[in-house]
Short mmCIF file of C-alpha atoms in Angstrom, two decimals:
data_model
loop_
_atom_site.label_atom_id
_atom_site.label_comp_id
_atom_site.label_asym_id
_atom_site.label_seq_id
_atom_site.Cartn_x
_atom_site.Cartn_y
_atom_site.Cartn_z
CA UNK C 1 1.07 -12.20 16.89
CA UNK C 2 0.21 -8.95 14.32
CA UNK C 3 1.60 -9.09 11.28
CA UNK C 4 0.93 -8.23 7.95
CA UNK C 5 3.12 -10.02 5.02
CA UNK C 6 3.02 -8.54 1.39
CA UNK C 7 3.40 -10.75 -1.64
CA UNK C 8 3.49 -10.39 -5.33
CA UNK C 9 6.25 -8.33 -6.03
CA UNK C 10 8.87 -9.49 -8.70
CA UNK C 11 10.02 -7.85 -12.34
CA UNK C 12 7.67 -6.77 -15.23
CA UNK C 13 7.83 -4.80 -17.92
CA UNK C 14 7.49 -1.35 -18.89
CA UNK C 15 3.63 -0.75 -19.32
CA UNK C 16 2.71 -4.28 -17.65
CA UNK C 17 0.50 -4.72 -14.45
CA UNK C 18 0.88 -6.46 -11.00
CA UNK C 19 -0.93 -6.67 -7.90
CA UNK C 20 0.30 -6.79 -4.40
CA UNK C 21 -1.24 -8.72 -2.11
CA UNK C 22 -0.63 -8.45 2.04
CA UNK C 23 -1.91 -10.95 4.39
CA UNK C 24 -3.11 -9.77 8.44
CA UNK C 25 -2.95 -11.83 11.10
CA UNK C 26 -3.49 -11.78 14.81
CA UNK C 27 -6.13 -8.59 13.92
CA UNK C 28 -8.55 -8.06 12.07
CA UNK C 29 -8.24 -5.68 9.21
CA UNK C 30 -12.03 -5.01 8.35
CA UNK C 31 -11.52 -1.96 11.72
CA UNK C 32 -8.69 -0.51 10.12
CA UNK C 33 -7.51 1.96 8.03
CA UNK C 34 -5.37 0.44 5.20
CA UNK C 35 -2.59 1.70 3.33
CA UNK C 36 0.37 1.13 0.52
CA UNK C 37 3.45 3.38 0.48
CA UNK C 38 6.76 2.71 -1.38
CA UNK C 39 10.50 3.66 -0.59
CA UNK C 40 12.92 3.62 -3.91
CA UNK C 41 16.47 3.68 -3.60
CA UNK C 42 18.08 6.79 -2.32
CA UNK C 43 14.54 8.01 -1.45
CA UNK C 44 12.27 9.17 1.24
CA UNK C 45 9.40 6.48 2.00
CA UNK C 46 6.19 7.53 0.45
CA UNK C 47 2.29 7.65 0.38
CA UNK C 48 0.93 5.86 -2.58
CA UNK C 49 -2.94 4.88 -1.46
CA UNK C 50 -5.03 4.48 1.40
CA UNK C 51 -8.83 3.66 2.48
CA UNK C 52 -10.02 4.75 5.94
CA UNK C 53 -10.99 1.88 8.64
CA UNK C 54 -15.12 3.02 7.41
CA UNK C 55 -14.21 2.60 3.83
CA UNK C 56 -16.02 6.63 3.76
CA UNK C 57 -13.12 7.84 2.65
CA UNK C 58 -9.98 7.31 0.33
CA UNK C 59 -6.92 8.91 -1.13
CA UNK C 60 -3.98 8.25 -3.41
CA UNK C 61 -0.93 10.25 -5.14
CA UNK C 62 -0.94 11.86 -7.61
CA UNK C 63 1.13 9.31 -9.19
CA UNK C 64 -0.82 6.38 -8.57
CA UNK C 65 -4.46 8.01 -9.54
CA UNK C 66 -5.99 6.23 -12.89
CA UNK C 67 -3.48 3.47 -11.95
CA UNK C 68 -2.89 2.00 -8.89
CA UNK C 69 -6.39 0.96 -6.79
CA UNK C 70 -6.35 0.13 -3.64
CA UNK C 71 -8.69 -2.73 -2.15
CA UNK C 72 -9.06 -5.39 0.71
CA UNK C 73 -11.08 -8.79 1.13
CA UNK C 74 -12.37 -8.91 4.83
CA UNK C 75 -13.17 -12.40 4.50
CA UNK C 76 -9.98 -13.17 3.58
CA UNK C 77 -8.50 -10.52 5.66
CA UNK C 78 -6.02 -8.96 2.78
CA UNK C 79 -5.31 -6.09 1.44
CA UNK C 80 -4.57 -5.11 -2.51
CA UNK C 81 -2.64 -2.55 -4.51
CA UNK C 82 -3.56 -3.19 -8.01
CA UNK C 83 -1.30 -1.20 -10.51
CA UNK C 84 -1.23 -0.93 -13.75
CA UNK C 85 0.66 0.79 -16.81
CA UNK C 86 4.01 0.61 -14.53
CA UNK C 87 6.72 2.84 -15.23
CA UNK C 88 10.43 2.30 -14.33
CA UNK C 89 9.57 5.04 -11.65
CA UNK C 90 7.24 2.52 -10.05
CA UNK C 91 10.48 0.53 -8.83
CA UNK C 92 10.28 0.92 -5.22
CA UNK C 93 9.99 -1.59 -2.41
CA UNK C 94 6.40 -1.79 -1.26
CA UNK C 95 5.09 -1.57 2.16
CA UNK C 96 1.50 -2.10 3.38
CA UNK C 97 0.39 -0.28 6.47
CA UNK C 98 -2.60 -0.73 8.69
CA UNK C 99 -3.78 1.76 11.71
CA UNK C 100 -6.93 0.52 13.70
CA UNK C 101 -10.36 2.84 13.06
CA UNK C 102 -7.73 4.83 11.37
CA UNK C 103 -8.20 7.73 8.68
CA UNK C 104 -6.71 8.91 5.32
CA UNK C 105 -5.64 12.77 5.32
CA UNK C 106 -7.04 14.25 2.31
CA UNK C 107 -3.39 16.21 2.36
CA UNK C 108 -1.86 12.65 2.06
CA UNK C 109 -0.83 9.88 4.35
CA UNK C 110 2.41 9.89 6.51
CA UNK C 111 4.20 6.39 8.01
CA UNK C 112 3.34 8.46 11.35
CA UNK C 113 -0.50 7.53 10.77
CA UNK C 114 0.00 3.57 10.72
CA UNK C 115 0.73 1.54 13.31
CA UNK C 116 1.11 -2.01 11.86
CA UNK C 117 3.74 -2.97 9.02
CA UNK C 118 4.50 -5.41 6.56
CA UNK C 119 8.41 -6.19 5.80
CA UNK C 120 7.65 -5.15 2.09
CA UNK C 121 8.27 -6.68 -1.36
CA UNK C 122 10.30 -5.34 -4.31
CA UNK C 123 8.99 -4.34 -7.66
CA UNK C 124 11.14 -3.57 -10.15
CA UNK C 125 10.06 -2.25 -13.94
CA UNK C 126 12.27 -2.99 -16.83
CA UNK C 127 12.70 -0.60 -19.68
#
């Protein structure tokens, strides 16, 4: 069974750090193209990093550059969205995203790119 399950959300403070983790199974994630996007409340889901299935070539918001970084750990077959110096405008629900030998448009991602989903985890930043 595919899957991908995200962990490591929960509440921090203005300015404070977390990292999201997201587990694959039933593929391998090492031939994909990996990516993070968000959805806030009242708001359109949205691109926040990515890394092409080649690791050749990247892209993240504007937003998230100089703070967020987005990694994975074939051996251990997970993905990461570090992030850093959160602001309460960082409180979104979290999604990872996986699309096999995918790409990352240098225009920005769309949910239309990925194929496989995780259920998402909720960060929230307190003032």
């Amino acid at each position: 069974q595919v899957q991908l399950v995200e962990s490591g959300g929960g509440l921090v403070q203005f300015g404070g750090s977390l990292t999201l983790s997201c587990a694959a199974s039933g593929f391998s994630l090492d031939q994909h193209a990996i990516a993070w996007f968000r959805q806030a409340p009242g708001k359109e889901r949205e691109g926040v990093a990515c890394i092409s299935s080649s690791g050749a070539s990247s892209w993240s918001a504007a937003f998230a550059k100089g703070r967020f970084t987005i990694s994975r750990a074939n051996n251990k077959n997970t993905m990461y969205l570090q992030m850093s110096s959160l602001d309460t405008d960082d409180t979104a629900a979290y999604y990872c995203a996986a699309e096999y030998l995918g790409g990352c448009r240098h225009r920005g991602i769309t949910e239309t790119d990925f194929d496989y989903w995780g259920q998402g985890t909720q960060v929230t930043v307190s003032s």
